[in-house]
Coordinates of C-alpha atoms and ligand atoms in Angstrom, one line a residue:
M20 CA 69.8 -313.5 -57.9
S21 CA 71.3 -313.3 -61.4
E22 CA 73.5 -315.8 -63.2
R23 CA 76.8 -316.1 -63.5
S24 CA 78.6 -313.9 -66.9
A25 CA 81.7 -315.7 -68.2
V26 CA 84.6 -313.8 -69.8
V27 CA 86.6 -316.2 -72.1
I28 CA 90.6 -315.1 -73.0
V29 CA 92.3 -316.6 -75.5
G30 CA 95.8 -316.9 -75.5
A31 CA 97.9 -317.2 -72.2
G32 CA 100.9 -315.2 -73.1
M33 CA 101.3 -311.9 -71.3
A34 CA 98.4 -310.2 -72.4
G35 CA 96.1 -312.9 -71.8
V36 CA 97.8 -313.4 -68.3
Q37 CA 97.5 -309.7 -67.8
T38 CA 93.8 -309.0 -68.6
A39 CA 93.2 -312.1 -66.5
M40 CA 94.8 -310.1 -63.6
A41 CA 93.5 -306.5 -64.8
L42 CA 89.6 -308.0 -64.4
R43 CA 90.1 -309.3 -60.9
E44 CA 91.6 -305.9 -59.5
L45 CA 89.3 -303.9 -61.6
G46 CA 86.8 -305.9 -59.4
W47 CA 85.3 -308.5 -61.7
R48 CA 84.1 -311.4 -59.4
D49 CA 82.6 -314.1 -62.7
D50 CA 84.2 -316.5 -64.3
I51 CA 88.0 -315.9 -66.0
T52 CA 88.7 -319.0 -68.1
L53 CA 91.9 -318.5 -69.4
L54 CA 92.8 -320.9 -72.7
G55 CA 96.3 -321.4 -74.2
D56 CA 97.5 -323.9 -76.4
E57 CA 101.0 -323.9 -75.8
P58 CA 101.4 -327.0 -73.2
H59 CA 103.8 -324.7 -70.6
P60 CA 102.5 -322.8 -67.6
P61 CA 102.4 -319.1 -69.1
Y62 CA 105.2 -317.2 -69.0
D63 CA 107.3 -314.2 -70.7
R64 CA 109.1 -314.1 -74.6
P65 CA 111.5 -311.2 -74.0
P66 CA 114.1 -313.9 -71.8
L67 CA 114.2 -316.0 -74.7
S68 CA 117.1 -314.2 -77.3
K69 CA 118.9 -313.1 -74.2
A70 CA 118.9 -314.5 -70.7
V71 CA 117.6 -318.1 -71.2
L72 CA 119.8 -318.6 -74.1
L73 CA 122.9 -316.8 -72.0
D74 CA 122.5 -319.1 -69.6
A75 CA 123.3 -322.1 -71.9
A76 CA 126.0 -319.8 -72.9
A77 CA 127.2 -320.0 -69.7
P78 CA 130.2 -322.1 -68.6
T79 CA 129.4 -325.7 -66.8
G80 CA 128.8 -326.0 -63.2
A81 CA 130.8 -327.7 -60.8
G82 CA 127.7 -330.1 -61.0
G83 CA 127.6 -330.0 -64.1
A84 CA 124.5 -328.0 -64.4
K85 CA 124.3 -324.7 -66.8
G86 CA 124.5 -321.7 -65.3
A87 CA 122.0 -320.9 -62.2
G88 CA 118.7 -322.1 -64.8
V89 CA 116.2 -318.9 -65.1
D90 CA 112.6 -319.6 -64.5
V91 CA 110.5 -317.7 -67.3
R92 CA 106.6 -318.4 -66.7
F93 CA 105.1 -315.8 -65.1
D94 CA 104.4 -314.7 -61.0
V95 CA 101.2 -315.3 -60.9
D96 CA 98.9 -318.4 -58.8
F97 CA 96.0 -318.3 -60.7
D98 CA 94.1 -321.0 -58.3
A99 CA 93.9 -318.0 -56.3
L100 CA 93.0 -315.7 -59.0
G101 CA 90.3 -317.6 -59.6
V102 CA 91.1 -317.9 -63.0
D103 CA 90.4 -321.4 -64.8
L104 CA 93.8 -322.3 -67.1
R105 CA 93.6 -324.4 -69.7
L106 CA 96.3 -325.0 -71.1
G107 CA 97.2 -326.8 -74.0
L108 CA 94.1 -326.3 -75.5
R109 CA 93.7 -324.4 -78.9
A110 CA 90.5 -321.9 -80.0
Q111 CA 90.2 -323.4 -83.5
A112 CA 87.5 -321.4 -85.1
L113 CA 85.0 -318.2 -83.2
H114 CA 81.1 -318.2 -83.8
A115 CA 80.2 -314.7 -82.9
A116 CA 77.0 -314.3 -83.5
D117 CA 76.0 -317.0 -80.8
R118 CA 78.9 -316.3 -78.8
T119 CA 80.5 -319.9 -79.2
L120 CA 84.0 -319.9 -78.5
V121 CA 85.1 -323.6 -80.7
T122 CA 88.0 -325.9 -79.2
E123 CA 89.5 -329.0 -79.8
A124 CA 87.9 -330.1 -76.4
G125 CA 84.1 -328.0 -77.4
P126 CA 82.6 -325.2 -77.6
I127 CA 82.8 -322.6 -75.2
P128 CA 80.1 -320.5 -74.3
Y129 CA 81.3 -316.7 -73.3
D130 CA 79.6 -313.3 -72.4
H131 CA 82.8 -311.3 -73.3
L132 CA 85.6 -312.5 -75.3
V133 CA 89.0 -311.3 -75.5
L134 CA 92.1 -312.5 -78.1
A135 CA 94.8 -312.5 -77.3
T136 CA 97.0 -314.9 -79.4
G137 CA 99.6 -313.0 -80.2
A138 CA 101.8 -313.7 -83.9
Y139 CA 103.5 -316.9 -84.9
P140 CA 107.4 -316.1 -85.8
V141 CA 107.5 -316.1 -90.5
A142 CA 109.2 -319.3 -91.6
L143 CA 112.0 -318.8 -94.4
P144 CA 109.6 -320.6 -97.8
G145 CA 110.6 -324.1 -98.1
T146 CA 112.5 -324.3 -94.9
A147 CA 109.1 -326.1 -93.0
G148 CA 110.1 -329.3 -91.1
L149 CA 113.6 -328.8 -91.8
P150 CA 115.7 -330.4 -88.8
A151 CA 118.2 -327.6 -88.5
V152 CA 116.6 -324.4 -89.2
H153 CA 114.7 -322.8 -86.0
L154 CA 112.2 -320.0 -85.4
L155 CA 112.5 -318.1 -81.9
R156 CA 109.0 -317.2 -80.2
T157 CA 108.5 -320.5 -77.6
L158 CA 110.0 -322.0 -74.7
D159 CA 110.6 -324.8 -76.6
D160 CA 111.8 -323.4 -80.0
A161 CA 114.3 -321.9 -77.1
A162 CA 115.1 -325.3 -75.9
A163 CA 115.8 -326.5 -78.9
L164 CA 118.2 -323.5 -79.5
R165 CA 121.1 -324.2 -76.6
P166 CA 122.2 -327.8 -77.7
V167 CA 123.3 -325.4 -81.0
L168 CA 125.1 -322.7 -78.3
D169 CA 125.7 -325.4 -75.9
S170 CA 128.2 -327.7 -78.8
R171 CA 129.0 -324.5 -80.7
Q172 CA 127.8 -325.1 -83.6
Q173 CA 128.6 -322.9 -87.1
V174 CA 125.2 -320.4 -87.0
V175 CA 124.0 -318.6 -89.7
V176 CA 121.3 -316.3 -88.6
V177 CA 118.8 -315.0 -91.1
G178 CA 117.6 -311.7 -90.8
A179 CA 119.4 -308.9 -88.9
G180 CA 116.3 -307.0 -86.9
W181 CA 115.8 -307.4 -83.2
I182 CA 115.8 -310.6 -82.4
G183 CA 118.4 -311.9 -85.1
A184 CA 120.6 -309.5 -83.0
E185 CA 119.8 -310.5 -80.0
F186 CA 120.1 -314.1 -80.7
A187 CA 123.5 -313.7 -82.6
T188 CA 124.6 -312.1 -79.2
A189 CA 124.1 -315.2 -77.7
A190 CA 125.8 -317.6 -80.1
R191 CA 128.9 -315.3 -79.7
Q192 CA 129.0 -315.4 -76.3
A193 CA 128.6 -319.0 -76.5
G194 CA 131.4 -319.4 -78.7
C195 CA 129.6 -320.3 -82.4
E196 CA 130.6 -319.0 -85.1
V197 CA 128.2 -316.6 -86.9
T198 CA 127.1 -315.2 -90.2
V199 CA 124.2 -313.0 -90.1
V200 CA 122.2 -312.7 -93.7
E201 CA 120.5 -309.5 -94.4
A202 CA 118.4 -309.0 -97.7
A203 CA 117.9 -305.3 -97.0
D204 CA 120.9 -303.4 -97.5
R205 CA 121.5 -302.8 -93.7
P206 CA 120.0 -304.0 -89.9
L207 CA 116.6 -302.6 -89.1
S208 CA 115.8 -300.5 -92.8
G209 CA 112.7 -300.8 -91.9
V210 CA 111.8 -299.4 -88.8
L211 CA 115.3 -297.0 -88.3
P212 CA 117.2 -294.4 -90.6
E213 CA 121.0 -295.2 -91.7
V214 CA 122.9 -292.8 -89.5
V215 CA 120.8 -294.8 -86.4
T216 CA 121.7 -297.9 -88.1
T217 CA 125.7 -297.6 -89.4
P218 CA 127.1 -297.6 -86.1
M219 CA 125.1 -300.9 -85.7
R220 CA 126.8 -302.6 -88.2
G221 CA 130.0 -301.8 -85.8
W222 CA 128.5 -303.4 -83.3
Y223 CA 128.2 -306.4 -85.3
A224 CA 131.7 -306.7 -86.7
E225 CA 133.0 -305.6 -83.0
A226 CA 131.5 -309.3 -81.7
G227 CA 132.7 -310.7 -84.3
V228 CA 129.8 -311.3 -86.2
E229 CA 130.3 -311.4 -89.9
L230 CA 127.0 -309.7 -91.5
R231 CA 125.6 -310.3 -94.8
T232 CA 124.3 -307.4 -96.0
G233 CA 121.8 -307.4 -99.6
T234 CA 122.1 -310.6 -99.9
P235 CA 118.3 -313.0 -99.7
V236 CA 118.7 -316.4 -98.9
S237 CA 117.5 -318.4 -102.0
A238 CA 117.9 -321.5 -100.5
V239 CA 118.3 -323.9 -97.7
E240 CA 120.4 -327.0 -98.1
P241 CA 121.9 -330.0 -94.9
G242 CA 124.2 -328.2 -93.8
A243 CA 124.4 -324.9 -95.4
V244 CA 123.1 -321.9 -96.7
V245 CA 122.9 -320.8 -100.0
L246 CA 122.3 -316.7 -100.8
A247 CA 121.1 -315.4 -103.6
D248 CA 124.5 -314.1 -105.1
G249 CA 125.5 -318.0 -105.3
S250 CA 127.5 -318.1 -101.8
R251 CA 127.1 -321.2 -99.5
L252 CA 127.4 -320.5 -96.3
A253 CA 128.2 -323.3 -94.0
A254 CA 125.8 -324.1 -91.5
G255 CA 125.4 -326.9 -88.8
A256 CA 122.0 -324.4 -87.7
V257 CA 119.7 -321.9 -89.7
V258 CA 118.0 -319.3 -87.3
V259 CA 115.4 -317.8 -89.1
G260 CA 114.4 -313.9 -87.8
V261 CA 112.4 -312.0 -90.2
G262 CA 109.2 -311.1 -88.9
A263 CA 106.0 -312.4 -87.3
R264 CA 102.3 -312.0 -88.3
P265 CA 99.5 -312.1 -85.6
A266 CA 97.8 -315.6 -85.2
T267 CA 94.4 -314.8 -85.9
G268 CA 94.0 -317.9 -89.3
W269 CA 91.6 -319.2 -86.9
L270 CA 89.3 -315.9 -86.9
A271 CA 88.7 -316.5 -90.6
G272 CA 85.1 -315.6 -91.2
S273 CA 84.0 -315.3 -87.6
G274 CA 82.9 -311.5 -87.7
V275 CA 85.9 -310.2 -86.8
E276 CA 87.2 -308.1 -89.0
L277 CA 90.2 -309.0 -89.6
G278 CA 93.1 -306.2 -91.2
E279 CA 95.5 -306.8 -94.0
D280 CA 98.3 -307.4 -91.7
G281 CA 96.2 -310.0 -90.3
A282 CA 95.7 -308.4 -87.0
V283 CA 92.0 -307.9 -85.4
V284 CA 91.5 -304.6 -86.3
A285 CA 89.9 -303.3 -82.5
D286 CA 88.6 -299.0 -81.9
D287 CA 90.2 -297.0 -79.8
R288 CA 88.2 -298.6 -76.9
L289 CA 90.6 -302.8 -78.5
R290 CA 86.9 -303.2 -79.4
T291 CA 87.0 -305.9 -82.0
T292 CA 83.7 -305.3 -84.8
A293 CA 81.8 -308.5 -83.3
P294 CA 79.8 -307.4 -79.5
G295 CA 80.9 -308.5 -76.2
V296 CA 85.4 -308.9 -77.7
Y297 CA 88.2 -307.6 -77.2
A298 CA 91.6 -307.7 -78.6
V299 CA 95.4 -306.9 -76.8
G300 CA 98.6 -307.7 -77.9
D301 CA 100.2 -308.4 -80.7
C302 CA 97.1 -310.1 -82.4
A303 CA 95.4 -306.8 -82.4
S304 CA 96.0 -303.1 -84.0
F305 CA 94.0 -299.8 -82.7
P306 CA 94.3 -296.7 -84.6
S307 CA 96.3 -293.6 -82.2
A308 CA 94.7 -290.2 -82.3
R309 CA 98.4 -289.8 -80.7
Y310 CA 100.3 -290.4 -84.3
G311 CA 96.9 -290.2 -86.6
E312 CA 97.4 -293.9 -88.1
R313 CA 96.3 -297.8 -87.3
M314 CA 98.8 -299.1 -85.2
L315 CA 100.3 -303.2 -84.4
I316 CA 102.7 -303.7 -81.9
H317 CA 105.1 -306.0 -81.8
H318 CA 106.2 -305.8 -77.8
W319 CA 106.3 -306.4 -74.4
D320 CA 105.1 -302.8 -73.5
N321 CA 101.7 -303.2 -76.0
A322 CA 101.2 -306.3 -73.9
L323 CA 101.3 -305.0 -70.9
Q324 CA 99.6 -301.3 -71.2
G325 CA 96.5 -302.8 -73.7
P326 CA 94.2 -305.6 -71.4
R327 CA 94.0 -302.4 -68.8
T328 CA 92.3 -300.5 -70.7
A329 CA 90.1 -304.0 -73.0
A330 CA 89.4 -305.0 -69.6
A331 CA 88.3 -301.4 -67.7
N332 CA 85.9 -301.0 -70.8
L333 CA 85.1 -304.5 -70.7
L334 CA 84.0 -303.8 -67.1
G335 CA 81.6 -300.7 -68.4
G336 CA 84.3 -298.3 -68.3
D337 CA 84.9 -296.2 -71.3
E338 CA 88.5 -295.9 -71.8
R339 CA 90.9 -294.2 -74.9
Y340 CA 94.2 -296.8 -75.8
D341 CA 96.7 -294.5 -77.0
P342 CA 99.8 -295.3 -76.0
V343 CA 103.2 -294.2 -76.0
P344 CA 104.9 -297.6 -77.4
Y345 CA 107.9 -298.0 -75.8
F346 CA 110.5 -301.5 -76.4
W347 CA 114.0 -302.2 -75.9
S348 CA 116.2 -304.6 -76.8
E349 CA 119.5 -306.3 -75.5
Q350 CA 122.3 -306.6 -77.7
F351 CA 126.2 -306.9 -78.5
G352 CA 126.6 -306.1 -74.7
R353 CA 124.3 -302.9 -75.5
F354 CA 121.2 -301.4 -73.6
V355 CA 118.7 -300.5 -76.8
Q356 CA 115.6 -298.3 -75.8
Y357 CA 112.4 -297.2 -77.9
A358 CA 110.0 -294.9 -77.4
G359 CA 107.2 -293.2 -78.9
H360 CA 106.7 -293.7 -82.8
H361 CA 108.4 -291.4 -85.8
T362 CA 108.6 -291.6 -89.9
D363 CA 110.9 -290.1 -92.6
A364 CA 109.0 -285.9 -92.0
D365 CA 110.7 -285.9 -88.4
T366 CA 113.2 -283.6 -87.7
L367 CA 116.3 -286.4 -86.8
V368 CA 118.2 -284.5 -83.4
L369 CA 121.6 -286.7 -82.4
R370 CA 122.3 -286.5 -78.9
G371 CA 126.3 -287.3 -78.8
D372 CA 128.2 -289.4 -80.8
P373 CA 126.8 -292.9 -82.3
D374 CA 130.7 -294.2 -82.7
G375 CA 130.3 -293.6 -78.9
A376 CA 129.8 -295.9 -75.5
A377 CA 125.9 -294.4 -75.1
W378 CA 124.0 -291.9 -77.6
S379 CA 120.7 -290.8 -78.6
V380 CA 118.5 -289.3 -81.0
C381 CA 115.4 -288.1 -80.9
W382 CA 112.6 -287.2 -83.5
L383 CA 111.1 -284.0 -84.2
R384 CA 107.7 -283.0 -85.7
A385 CA 107.6 -279.8 -87.8
D386 CA 106.7 -277.6 -84.6
G387 CA 109.2 -279.5 -82.2
V388 CA 106.9 -281.8 -80.6
L389 CA 109.5 -284.8 -79.5
A390 CA 107.7 -287.9 -81.4
A391 CA 110.4 -290.4 -80.9
V392 CA 113.7 -291.0 -79.2
L393 CA 115.8 -294.2 -79.5
V394 CA 119.0 -294.2 -76.9
V395 CA 122.0 -296.7 -76.4
D396 CA 123.4 -297.0 -72.8
R397 CA 121.4 -293.6 -71.5
P398 CA 118.4 -295.0 -69.9
R399 CA 117.8 -291.7 -68.8
D400 CA 117.4 -289.4 -71.8
L401 CA 114.7 -292.9 -72.4
A402 CA 112.6 -292.4 -69.1
Q403 CA 112.6 -288.4 -69.5
A404 CA 111.4 -288.6 -73.7
R405 CA 108.8 -290.9 -72.9
K406 CA 107.2 -288.1 -70.3
L407 CA 107.9 -285.3 -72.7
I408 CA 106.3 -287.8 -75.6
A409 CA 103.5 -288.2 -73.6
R410 CA 102.5 -284.4 -72.8
S411 CA 103.5 -284.2 -76.6
A412 CA 106.5 -281.8 -75.0
A413 CA 108.3 -279.4 -77.8
L414 CA 112.3 -279.3 -77.3
D415 CA 114.4 -276.8 -78.3
P416 CA 116.4 -278.8 -81.1
A417 CA 119.8 -277.0 -80.1
L418 CA 119.9 -278.0 -76.6
A419 CA 118.6 -281.5 -77.4
A420 CA 121.5 -281.7 -79.3
D421 CA 122.9 -281.0 -76.7
P422 CA 124.4 -284.7 -74.3
A423 CA 125.4 -282.5 -71.2
V424 CA 121.9 -281.0 -71.5
P425 CA 118.9 -283.2 -69.4
L426 CA 115.7 -283.5 -72.8
T427 CA 113.7 -282.0 -69.6
A428 CA 115.4 -278.8 -69.6
A429 CA 115.7 -278.4 -73.7
A430 CA 112.1 -279.0 -73.5
A431 CA 111.8 -275.9 -70.8
R432 CA 113.6 -273.7 -72.6
A433 CA 111.6 -274.9 -76.5
Ligands
FAD27 P1 102.2 -313.9 -76.9 O1 103.6 -313.4 -76.1 O2 103.1 -314.5 -78.7 O3 101.3 -315.1 -76.6 C1 100.2 -315.4 -77.1 C2 99.9 -316.3 -76.6 O4 98.8 -317.5 -77.4 C3 100.6 -318.0 -77.3 O5 101.0 -318.2 -75.8 C4 100.1 -318.8 -78.4 O6 100.4 -320.1 -78.6 C5 99.1 -319.0 -77.8 N1 97.6 -318.9 -79.2 C6 98.0 -318.4 -80.4 N2 97.2 -319.0 -80.7 C7 96.4 -319.9 -80.1 C8 95.1 -320.5 -80.6 N3 94.3 -320.1 -81.6 N4 94.6 -320.8 -78.8 C9 95.4 -321.0 -77.7 N5 95.7 -320.1 -77.8 C10 96.8 -319.8 -78.5 N6 109.2 -307.0 -76.3 C11 109.7 -306.2 -76.1 O7 109.4 -304.5 -76.2 N7 111.2 -305.8 -75.8 C12 112.3 -307.1 -76.1 O8 113.6 -307.3 -75.8 C13 111.8 -308.3 -76.4 N8 111.9 -309.8 -76.2 C14 110.9 -310.9 -77.3 C15 112.4 -312.0 -77.5 C16 111.6 -312.9 -78.2 C17 112.5 -314.3 -78.2 C18 110.7 -312.7 -78.5 C19 109.5 -313.4 -79.2 C20 109.3 -311.8 -78.4 C21 110.2 -310.8 -77.7 N9 109.3 -309.1 -77.3 C22 109.8 -308.1 -76.6 C23 107.9 -309.0 -78.4 C24 107.1 -309.7 -76.6 O9 107.5 -310.6 -76.2 C25 105.8 -310.1 -77.4 O10 105.7 -308.8 -77.8 C26 104.9 -310.4 -76.7 O11 104.8 -311.3 -76.0 C27 103.3 -310.5 -76.9 O12 102.5 -310.7 -76.3 P2 101.0 -311.1 -76.4 O13 100.1 -311.8 -74.9 O14 100.3 -310.1 -77.1 O15 101.5 -313.1 -77.6

């Protein structure tokens, strides 16, 4: 009789949980240990900046309870799945040469290891430990922000990115006075062109949020945020949303290669440079043949898709990971979705009026192939574009620019 073999998964977020589920679905019968350093049962992060805060913003019910309560836990029975879920346990180091994980509770040997440690939010320098300064990554972070919304504090949000916009939405809904400060000259300047971000600026104004761009923060003091231009903004609470870094510091010197961006360097099968070690989700980058570059994706869909490929390969398969990236954001009453990946070299085609209620933007490569799409409250465009991008379909630019013409029809006539 052969000995049992062990898969250890580090990180009990979306990617870690999906890996455990995919392994069972694909027939892995031996041991699975899932290790997570947070004390809570595994949960989903996107609602933390949306429903969880908006629930806090809901009026107090007759019984004094806030809203209906939002349960963010994954609906997974780990016992039934035969997964040894070990919460509140941090992986401290990895000895890849002898396939051993070092934890606070002692060494854990493995045959196969999956790294799914996600990312941590970047803090503002000099603000560590300041009680009024908040990050928003975990359930505990969201819980700490609920009283801020409940007591309608004056809030300064640092960073006009996805998280900043979503938090500002909830805080305004709760009745807080909100100022968003952004060091760049416009929101999302690193990821989207001006034609897209200019209307977004209007969303802030319409929601009654003051947006101050081109003004880096120089200091956070008790009760105030000081900007580089000398202005002081009163702040009962400061919420920092300036990006995230892969949670991989503990892997230094382990034999697993890390990139300059801190991500685990995975190959197109999601294998790392250490034997038997895979990496999935926010902590790992992979080479995309579709886009001709290495990608580090910090979005939910990547933490859903990657684990299926990693699990299949761990079980002896030979699957390449090359997804069409996808994410969504809910901000200022709008549903924003993006699929694909564009560069400045691509041609931008506007579908509809960006000052209107619903519109889209397509990016076409020089050969007319659809590279990416961003949609605002046009989910049908998104659904069609995702399939067109997956099959590298070319679009007729004139038809693509007409919002009355379905994107599939613009492809058929290209
Ligand atoms: P994580 O969810 O970060 O899970 C990793 C887990 O590993 C964490 O629990 C961490 O504590 C644990 N861990 C780290 N180091 C160790 C260690 N050494 N030992 C043990 N455990 C460890 N994406 C979208 O597409 N749309 C959205 O609207 C959206 N909204 C979001 C809102 C918020 C507030 C946040 C924070 C993220 C949002 N995202 C959204 C991104 C999405 O949630 C992430 O891409 C996804 O959670 C990544 O999953 P992951 O499992 O790779 O990492």
